[in-house]
XYZ file of N, CA and C in Angstrom:
435
model
N -14.306 17.536 -79.496
C -14.255 16.637 -80.554
C -15.465 15.710 -80.496
N -16.030 15.564 -81.698
C -17.246 14.717 -81.793
C -16.997 13.646 -82.979
N -17.737 12.540 -82.812
C -17.623 11.554 -83.865
C -19.024 10.734 -83.782
N -19.264 10.054 -84.847
C -20.410 9.342 -84.983
C -20.173 7.940 -85.632
N -20.656 6.854 -85.060
C -20.542 5.510 -85.639
C -21.906 5.046 -85.955
N -22.086 4.493 -87.155
C -23.348 3.939 -87.628
C -23.165 2.498 -88.106
N -23.967 1.631 -87.680
C -23.978 0.203 -88.004
C -24.481 0.145 -89.390
N -23.853 -0.529 -90.299
C -24.348 -0.752 -91.560
C -25.019 -2.053 -91.752
N -24.306 -3.097 -91.591
C -24.872 -4.465 -91.703
C -23.929 -5.382 -91.005
N -24.373 -6.506 -90.548
C -23.557 -7.524 -90.007
C -22.528 -6.901 -88.972
N -21.245 -7.043 -89.292
C -20.219 -6.439 -88.508
C -19.493 -5.352 -89.205
N -20.283 -4.526 -90.019
C -19.673 -3.349 -90.718
C -20.191 -2.115 -90.126
N -19.452 -1.201 -89.872
C -19.848 0.113 -89.306
C -19.130 1.276 -90.218
N -19.705 2.542 -90.257
C -19.137 3.671 -90.697
C -18.899 4.704 -89.620
N -17.719 5.060 -89.464
C -17.462 6.211 -88.574
C -17.265 7.504 -89.245
N -17.902 8.507 -88.640
C -17.821 9.874 -89.259
C -17.229 10.832 -88.201
N -16.278 11.710 -88.616
C -15.781 12.625 -87.775
C -16.395 13.944 -87.830
N -16.235 14.752 -86.800
C -16.734 16.178 -86.823
C -16.122 16.931 -88.031
N -14.988 16.630 -88.467
C -14.300 17.305 -89.637
C -14.866 16.875 -90.904
N -15.784 15.844 -90.988
C -16.350 15.354 -92.192
C -15.685 14.140 -92.893
N -14.817 13.567 -92.272
C -14.212 12.379 -92.790
C -14.810 11.071 -92.374
N -14.896 10.116 -93.175
C -15.523 8.795 -92.936
C -14.684 7.611 -93.129
N -14.844 6.615 -92.314
C -14.161 5.375 -92.430
C -15.032 4.214 -92.209
N -14.794 3.316 -93.058
C -15.506 1.979 -92.922
C -14.690 1.021 -92.259
N -15.240 0.423 -91.245
C -14.543 -0.520 -90.354
C -15.393 -1.711 -89.967
N -14.706 -2.674 -89.487
C -15.516 -3.907 -88.970
C -14.598 -5.091 -89.064
N -15.238 -6.249 -88.642
C -14.586 -7.464 -88.630
C -15.232 -8.362 -89.714
N -14.699 -9.538 -89.912
C -15.311 -10.455 -90.928
C -16.714 -10.652 -90.577
N -17.608 -10.487 -91.630
C -19.025 -10.470 -91.392
C -19.533 -11.820 -91.820
N -20.803 -11.934 -91.525
C -21.501 -13.279 -91.751
C -21.453 -14.115 -90.506
N -22.433 -15.038 -90.312
C -22.452 -15.779 -89.230
C -21.311 -16.565 -88.876
N -20.628 -17.019 -89.877
C -19.427 -17.840 -89.745
C -18.125 -17.015 -89.997
N -18.233 -15.699 -90.191
C -17.066 -14.873 -90.431
C -16.477 -15.104 -91.785
N -17.325 -15.494 -92.729
C -16.845 -15.932 -94.045
C -16.690 -14.804 -95.073
N -17.386 -13.679 -94.889
C -17.149 -12.637 -95.745
C -15.899 -11.783 -95.340
N -15.140 -11.237 -96.406
C -14.002 -10.340 -96.131
C -14.339 -9.308 -95.173
N -13.299 -8.767 -94.524
C -13.351 -7.629 -93.601
C -13.710 -6.466 -94.491
N -14.635 -5.635 -94.090
C -14.997 -4.442 -94.792
C -13.975 -3.219 -94.638
N -13.081 -3.473 -93.664
C -12.076 -2.369 -93.359
C -11.310 -2.911 -92.164
N -10.477 -1.848 -91.682
C -9.692 -2.308 -90.477
C -10.728 -2.624 -89.297
N -10.239 -3.334 -88.383
C -11.003 -3.567 -87.205
C -10.811 -2.275 -86.208
N -11.641 -2.128 -85.228
C -11.675 -0.991 -84.326
C -10.164 -0.951 -83.667
N -9.679 -2.029 -83.300
C -8.406 -2.103 -82.644
C -7.302 -1.783 -83.586
N -7.449 -2.289 -84.829
C -6.425 -1.714 -85.870
C -6.431 -0.199 -85.968
N -7.638 0.315 -85.923
C -7.665 1.743 -86.064
C -7.006 2.463 -84.824
N -7.113 1.847 -83.669
C -6.534 2.416 -82.490
C -5.011 2.416 -82.668
N -4.415 1.244 -83.141
C -2.979 1.197 -83.359
C -2.471 2.094 -84.517
N -3.305 2.272 -85.592
C -2.890 3.142 -86.687
C -2.998 4.617 -86.059
N -3.985 4.885 -85.301
C -4.140 6.193 -84.670
C -2.865 6.669 -83.851
N -2.421 5.581 -83.017
C -1.247 5.895 -82.276
C -0.075 6.158 -83.051
N 0.045 5.355 -84.225
C 1.219 5.623 -85.159
C 1.098 6.938 -85.794
N -0.120 7.330 -86.223
C -0.323 8.628 -86.866
C -0.110 9.794 -85.921
N -0.423 9.574 -84.764
C -0.195 10.699 -83.769
C 1.255 10.956 -83.511
N 1.995 9.827 -83.390
C 3.452 9.940 -83.168
C 4.191 10.350 -84.443
N 3.722 9.926 -85.579
C 4.442 10.327 -86.845
C 4.310 11.836 -87.080
N 3.006 12.315 -86.731
C 2.767 13.676 -86.840
C 3.697 14.515 -85.972
N 3.804 14.021 -84.662
C 4.776 14.772 -83.823
C 6.155 14.862 -84.339
N 6.640 13.673 -84.845
C 8.083 13.454 -85.281
C 8.338 14.372 -86.392
N 7.448 14.426 -87.433
C 7.522 15.274 -88.526
C 7.490 16.709 -88.129
N 6.603 17.078 -87.354
C 6.476 18.476 -86.879
C 7.742 18.972 -86.039
N 8.203 18.186 -85.081
C 9.466 18.542 -84.372
C 10.641 18.666 -85.274
N 10.875 17.770 -86.142
C 11.961 17.818 -87.140
C 11.941 18.929 -88.101
N 10.643 19.319 -88.586
C 10.576 20.377 -89.395
C 10.814 21.691 -88.685
N 10.277 21.766 -87.439
C 10.581 22.953 -86.618
C 12.017 23.136 -86.301
N 12.798 22.048 -86.189
C 14.186 22.118 -85.959
C 15.022 22.202 -87.349
N 14.257 22.561 -88.343
C 14.844 22.729 -89.674
C 15.750 21.546 -90.214
N 15.371 20.311 -89.728
C 15.958 19.123 -90.293
C 15.285 18.794 -91.688
N 16.011 18.288 -92.648
C 15.503 18.079 -93.950
C 14.909 16.715 -94.104
N 13.756 16.628 -93.418
C 12.990 15.234 -93.386
C 12.246 15.099 -94.674
N 12.365 13.922 -95.212
C 11.674 13.526 -96.454
C 10.562 12.515 -96.269
N 10.717 11.636 -95.281
C 9.726 10.568 -95.051
C 9.898 10.172 -93.617
N 8.683 9.708 -93.169
C 8.585 9.197 -91.772
C 7.589 7.941 -91.907
N 8.088 6.745 -91.521
C 7.175 5.522 -91.477
C 7.336 4.951 -90.181
N 6.304 4.491 -89.621
C 6.249 3.766 -88.312
C 5.693 2.366 -88.627
N 6.517 1.291 -88.416
C 6.062 0.005 -88.569
C 5.744 -0.465 -87.088
N 4.558 -0.940 -86.888
C 4.115 -1.221 -85.521
C 3.755 -2.688 -85.346
N 4.114 -3.289 -84.235
C 3.865 -4.645 -83.857
C 3.237 -4.623 -82.481
N 2.132 -5.277 -82.291
C 1.438 -5.256 -80.980
C 0.885 -6.675 -80.623
N 0.750 -6.743 -79.367
C 0.001 -7.994 -78.754
C -1.106 -7.521 -77.930
N -2.080 -8.341 -77.854
C -3.269 -8.064 -76.989
C -3.426 -9.038 -75.959
N -4.144 -8.765 -74.877
C -4.472 -9.706 -73.867
C -5.356 -10.835 -74.347
N -5.251 -11.927 -73.838
C -6.031 -13.101 -74.220
C -7.467 -13.050 -73.844
N -7.732 -12.403 -72.759
C -9.114 -12.282 -72.189
C -9.652 -10.835 -72.323
N -11.081 -10.785 -72.375
C -11.685 -9.490 -72.364
C -11.515 -8.664 -71.131
N -11.404 -7.354 -71.261
C -11.245 -6.616 -72.638
C -9.785 -6.951 -73.158
N -9.708 -7.158 -74.304
C -8.487 -7.608 -74.981
C -7.621 -6.349 -75.344
N -7.168 -5.638 -74.323
C -6.388 -4.499 -74.453
C -5.052 -4.793 -74.939
N -4.368 -3.792 -75.461
C -3.010 -3.915 -76.011
C -2.137 -4.119 -74.789
N -1.179 -5.016 -74.810
C -0.341 -5.358 -73.746
C 1.178 -4.972 -73.999
N 1.437 -4.985 -75.379
C 2.695 -4.662 -75.844
C 2.554 -3.975 -77.203
N 3.311 -2.876 -77.401
C 3.381 -2.236 -78.658
C 4.808 -1.889 -78.973
N 5.244 -2.227 -80.074
C 6.647 -1.787 -80.554
C 6.435 -0.944 -81.808
N 7.141 0.128 -81.771
C 7.160 1.176 -82.891
C 8.540 1.260 -83.375
N 8.681 0.898 -84.781
C 9.916 1.007 -85.374
C 9.800 2.183 -86.418
N 10.602 3.199 -86.035
C 10.523 4.452 -86.877
C 11.561 4.436 -87.906
N 11.194 4.745 -89.230
C 12.107 4.858 -90.245
C 12.003 6.269 -90.758
N 13.035 7.068 -90.421
C 12.939 8.469 -90.883
C 14.058 8.724 -91.896
N 13.588 9.282 -93.012
C 14.433 9.565 -94.118
C 14.653 10.986 -94.397
N 15.812 11.381 -94.735
C 16.071 12.779 -95.127
C 17.562 13.042 -95.420
N 17.781 14.322 -95.629
C 19.148 14.711 -96.068
C 19.944 15.217 -94.836
N 21.020 14.398 -94.602
C 21.917 14.803 -93.415
C 21.240 15.085 -92.252
N 20.342 14.180 -91.804
C 19.628 14.253 -90.587
C 20.658 14.074 -89.416
N 20.287 14.855 -88.379
C 21.187 14.752 -87.171
C 20.591 13.701 -86.324
N 21.341 12.581 -86.100
C 20.915 11.411 -85.358
C 20.223 11.767 -84.033
N 20.957 12.698 -83.293
C 20.562 13.003 -81.911
C 19.185 13.799 -82.055
N 18.944 14.581 -83.054
C 17.726 15.267 -83.266
C 16.518 14.390 -83.470
N 16.792 13.314 -84.478
C 15.770 12.370 -84.781
C 15.304 11.584 -83.492
N 16.348 11.117 -82.791
C 16.068 10.285 -81.567
C 15.292 11.121 -80.575
N 15.771 12.431 -80.423
C 14.987 13.217 -79.455
C 13.553 13.608 -79.932
N 13.409 13.724 -81.155
C 11.991 13.943 -81.703
C 11.108 12.747 -81.311
N 11.664 11.580 -81.574
C 10.926 10.304 -81.364
C 10.643 10.217 -79.857
N 11.616 10.340 -79.108
C 11.554 10.233 -77.547
C 10.451 11.148 -77.121
N 10.492 12.442 -77.458
C 9.505 13.364 -77.122
C 8.045 13.126 -77.552
N 7.993 12.529 -78.753
C 6.658 12.137 -79.134
C 6.084 10.902 -78.326
N 6.835 9.897 -78.290
C 6.367 8.679 -77.563
C 6.249 8.843 -76.045
N 7.136 9.588 -75.458
C 7.095 9.786 -74.001
C 6.430 10.965 -73.485
N 6.112 12.031 -74.355
C 5.504 13.241 -73.864
C 4.307 13.734 -74.562
N 4.441 13.880 -75.842
C 3.482 14.579 -76.680
C 2.305 13.768 -77.218
N 2.524 12.564 -77.659
C 1.477 11.828 -78.322
C 0.496 11.282 -77.260
N -0.732 11.877 -77.326
C -1.670 11.420 -76.363
C -2.235 10.014 -76.605
N -2.183 9.543 -77.854
C -2.622 8.212 -78.167
C -1.674 7.188 -77.467
N -0.382 7.289 -77.604
C 0.626 6.425 -76.951
C 0.495 6.571 -75.514
N 0.215 7.717 -74.954
C 0.132 7.920 -73.511
C -1.039 7.121 -72.997
N -2.134 7.178 -73.696
C -3.343 6.323 -73.263
C -3.074 4.813 -73.297
N -2.448 4.449 -74.486
C -2.179 3.018 -74.609
C -1.093 2.530 -73.664
N -0.193 3.391 -73.171
C 0.872 2.961 -72.219
C 0.251 2.680 -70.851
N -1.083 2.884 -70.633
C -1.583 2.578 -69.345
C -1.795 1.155 -69.232
N -1.856 0.357 -70.424
C -2.128 -1.116 -70.378
C -0.979 -1.862 -71.161
N -0.260 -1.189 -71.949
C 0.763 -1.729 -72.886
C 2.181 -1.237 -72.556
N 3.187 -2.192 -72.670
C 4.545 -1.713 -72.587
C 4.799 -1.185 -74.080
N 5.073 0.115 -74.220
C 5.337 0.735 -75.508
C 6.830 0.912 -75.525
N 7.397 0.322 -76.613
C 8.794 0.518 -76.886
C 9.000 0.994 -78.278
N 10.094 1.433 -78.622
C 10.420 2.128 -80.016
C 11.989 2.062 -80.214
N 12.238 1.928 -81.579
C 13.541 2.068 -81.959
C 13.453 2.882 -83.318
N 14.625 3.110 -83.854
C 14.744 3.914 -85.059
C 15.694 3.515 -86.100
N 15.374 3.924 -87.250
C 16.312 3.669 -88.438
C 16.346 5.050 -89.168
N 17.542 5.545 -89.307
C 17.615 6.734 -90.100
C 18.262 6.469 -91.480
N 17.587 6.904 -92.532
C 18.063 6.672 -93.849
C 18.562 8.032 -94.408
N 19.805 8.188 -94.564
C 20.415 9.443 -95.158
C 20.380 9.468 -96.618
N 19.700 10.486 -97.169
C 19.590 10.532 -98.651
C 20.601 11.541 -99.250
N 21.526 11.962 -98.466
C 22.492 12.912 -98.948
C 23.254 12.317 -100.137
N 23.253 12.969 -101.260
C 23.974 12.417 -102.362
C 23.261 11.538 -103.218
N 22.024 11.179 -102.833
C 21.182 10.250 -103.724
C 20.658 11.079 -104.880
N 20.531 10.441 -105.974
C 19.806 11.106 -107.120
C 18.372 11.108 -106.958
N 17.742 12.171 -107.228
C 16.488 12.588 -107.080
C 15.145 11.996 -107.091
């Protein structure tokens, strides 16, 4: 896997992936931080990456198990250390999984497998952070379309 980061100006950067995708990121720019952020901060991207990794796993596991999953959202809340390096110290992932007659045990198992075994991003972050999760299942059986 390869990536490239290029400094654009002040505290704005563009990251490019080997697959051809680009993302603008950075922190408030200007000497006094007065300009709006150009995009997510690098640490926000790390948190989003962990959520994306886990969501991917959960959707894949449930589809493979022939569950009628319609949506998967992960709301994340995290704390960082006060001193440098300001690593994540706590990450909570609230999974909201929506589908038709989803089996509670299968959804829970898919999430547990992702967070505790398959998601490489949460595995790395768990080296410094206490990673917790919970879930909410929204059953759409009988809902109009």
